[in-house]
Amino acid sequence: MIEKPNTPIYDTYEIQKRVDAYISQFKEGYFSPLAMVARLTEEVGEIAREVNHFYGEKPKKASEKENTIEEELGDLIFVLASFANSLDIDLSDSFHRAITKIETRDKDRWTKK
């Protein structure tokens, strides 16, 4: 289990609201759905790169910026919230549907502790 952080805790509603407040201040607004998928893919790639540097066989070059998996996950959450907002999707509802499906479908799939 993760420990309670020292930083503010946001639920998905607050995350989506804060992202919308940021994006809404610009005329350009949200990107198109296709551009959002590209952004999500880009962020997942950046997470993969950081995981490879920390846990894989490919060390960073001395000239490479120090990013962390935590920072990259934050970027992914921002883009995911932007994507959901652009399509008027409630992430809390999406998560509830997904976890309910997983808890039902996979309830006997793994060895219980």
Short mmCIF file of C-alpha atoms in Angstrom, two decimals:
data_model
loop_
_atom_site.label_atom_id
_atom_site.label_comp_id
_atom_site.label_asym_id
_atom_site.label_seq_id
_atom_site.Cartn_x
_atom_site.Cartn_y
_atom_site.Cartn_z
CA MET A 1 0.00 0.00 0.00
CA ILE A 2 1.23 3.49 -0.73
CA GLU A 3 1.88 5.88 2.13
CA LYS A 4 -0.16 9.05 2.53
CA PRO A 5 1.77 11.83 0.80
CA ASN A 6 2.81 15.14 2.31
CA THR A 7 1.41 16.94 -0.74
CA PRO A 8 -2.27 17.77 -1.41
CA ILE A 9 -4.55 14.86 -2.20
CA TYR A 10 -6.85 15.26 -5.21
CA ASP A 11 -9.72 13.06 -6.22
CA THR A 12 -10.44 12.61 -9.91
CA TYR A 13 -13.10 15.34 -9.87
CA GLU A 14 -10.63 17.85 -8.44
CA ILE A 15 -7.96 16.76 -10.90
CA GLN A 16 -10.30 17.20 -13.85
CA LYS A 17 -11.54 20.54 -12.52
CA ARG A 18 -8.00 21.88 -12.03
CA VAL A 19 -6.92 20.71 -15.48
CA ASP A 20 -10.01 22.35 -17.01
CA ALA A 21 -9.29 25.62 -15.21
CA TYR A 22 -5.79 25.59 -16.68
CA ILE A 23 -6.77 24.63 -20.24
CA SER A 24 -9.79 26.95 -20.33
CA GLN A 25 -7.66 30.05 -19.97
CA PHE A 26 -6.28 29.56 -23.50
CA LYS A 27 -8.11 30.20 -26.78
CA GLU A 28 -6.76 26.97 -28.26
CA GLY A 29 -8.51 24.85 -25.61
CA TYR A 30 -8.27 21.07 -25.68
CA PHE A 31 -6.50 19.17 -28.43
CA SER A 32 -8.47 16.90 -30.76
CA PRO A 33 -9.07 13.29 -29.66
CA LEU A 34 -6.44 12.05 -32.11
CA ALA A 35 -3.87 14.51 -30.78
CA MET A 36 -4.78 13.47 -27.22
CA VAL A 37 -4.09 9.82 -28.02
CA ALA A 38 -0.74 10.86 -29.46
CA ARG A 39 0.02 12.81 -26.26
CA LEU A 40 -0.96 9.81 -24.10
CA THR A 41 1.30 7.59 -26.17
CA GLU A 42 4.14 10.09 -25.82
CA GLU A 43 3.75 10.20 -22.03
CA VAL A 44 3.63 6.39 -21.75
CA GLY A 45 6.83 6.29 -23.80
CA GLU A 46 8.47 8.72 -21.40
CA ILE A 47 7.46 6.52 -18.47
CA ALA A 48 8.90 3.50 -20.28
CA ARG A 49 12.14 5.37 -20.82
CA GLU A 50 12.44 6.27 -17.13
CA VAL A 51 11.63 2.70 -16.05
CA ASN A 52 14.31 1.44 -18.43
CA HIS A 53 16.84 3.87 -16.93
CA PHE A 54 16.03 2.97 -13.33
CA TYR A 55 15.27 -0.75 -13.62
CA GLY A 56 16.59 -1.77 -17.02
CA GLU A 57 19.95 -2.16 -18.61
CA LYS A 58 20.16 1.30 -20.19
CA PRO A 59 21.70 3.91 -17.89
CA LYS A 60 21.15 7.59 -18.58
CA LYS A 61 23.80 9.60 -20.36
CA ALA A 62 25.52 12.18 -18.17
CA SER A 63 23.99 14.90 -20.35
CA GLU A 64 20.39 13.65 -19.90
CA LYS A 65 17.97 15.52 -17.65
CA GLU A 66 17.05 13.83 -14.39
CA ASN A 67 13.36 12.95 -14.63
CA THR A 68 11.62 10.57 -12.34
CA ILE A 69 8.93 7.99 -12.87
CA GLU A 70 6.82 9.98 -10.41
CA GLU A 71 7.07 13.12 -12.57
CA GLU A 72 6.22 11.19 -15.71
CA LEU A 73 3.19 9.59 -14.04
CA GLY A 74 2.04 13.09 -13.10
CA ASP A 75 2.35 14.16 -16.74
CA LEU A 76 0.34 11.11 -17.78
CA ILE A 77 -2.42 11.96 -15.28
CA PHE A 78 -2.56 15.52 -16.63
CA VAL A 79 -2.92 14.34 -20.23
CA LEU A 80 -5.44 11.65 -19.23
CA ALA A 81 -7.55 14.23 -17.40
CA SER A 82 -7.30 16.56 -20.39
CA PHE A 83 -8.44 13.78 -22.72
CA ALA A 84 -11.35 12.86 -20.45
CA ASN A 85 -12.38 16.51 -20.11
CA SER A 86 -12.26 17.06 -23.86
CA LEU A 87 -14.73 14.20 -24.31
CA ASP A 88 -16.84 15.09 -21.23
CA ILE A 89 -15.95 11.82 -19.50
CA ASP A 90 -15.92 11.48 -15.71
CA LEU A 91 -12.74 9.62 -14.76
CA SER A 92 -14.23 8.54 -11.44
CA ASP A 93 -17.08 6.82 -13.26
CA SER A 94 -14.66 5.29 -15.77
CA PHE A 95 -12.50 3.93 -12.96
CA HIS A 96 -15.52 2.56 -11.07
CA ARG A 97 -16.66 0.68 -14.17
CA ALA A 98 -13.17 -0.69 -14.81
CA ILE A 99 -12.45 -1.83 -11.24
CA THR A 100 -15.89 -3.44 -10.92
CA LYS A 101 -15.27 -5.37 -14.15
CA ILE A 102 -11.79 -6.43 -13.01
CA GLU A 103 -12.93 -7.42 -9.51
CA THR A 104 -15.67 -9.58 -11.04
CA ARG A 105 -13.83 -11.04 -14.01
CA ASP A 106 -10.55 -11.72 -12.20
CA LYS A 107 -11.78 -12.56 -8.68
CA ASP A 108 -10.47 -16.14 -8.89
CA ARG A 109 -7.62 -15.55 -11.30
CA TRP A 110 -4.83 -14.88 -8.80
CA THR A 111 -3.64 -16.59 -5.61
CA LYS A 112 -5.16 -14.84 -2.58
CA LYS A 113 -2.95 -13.88 0.36
#
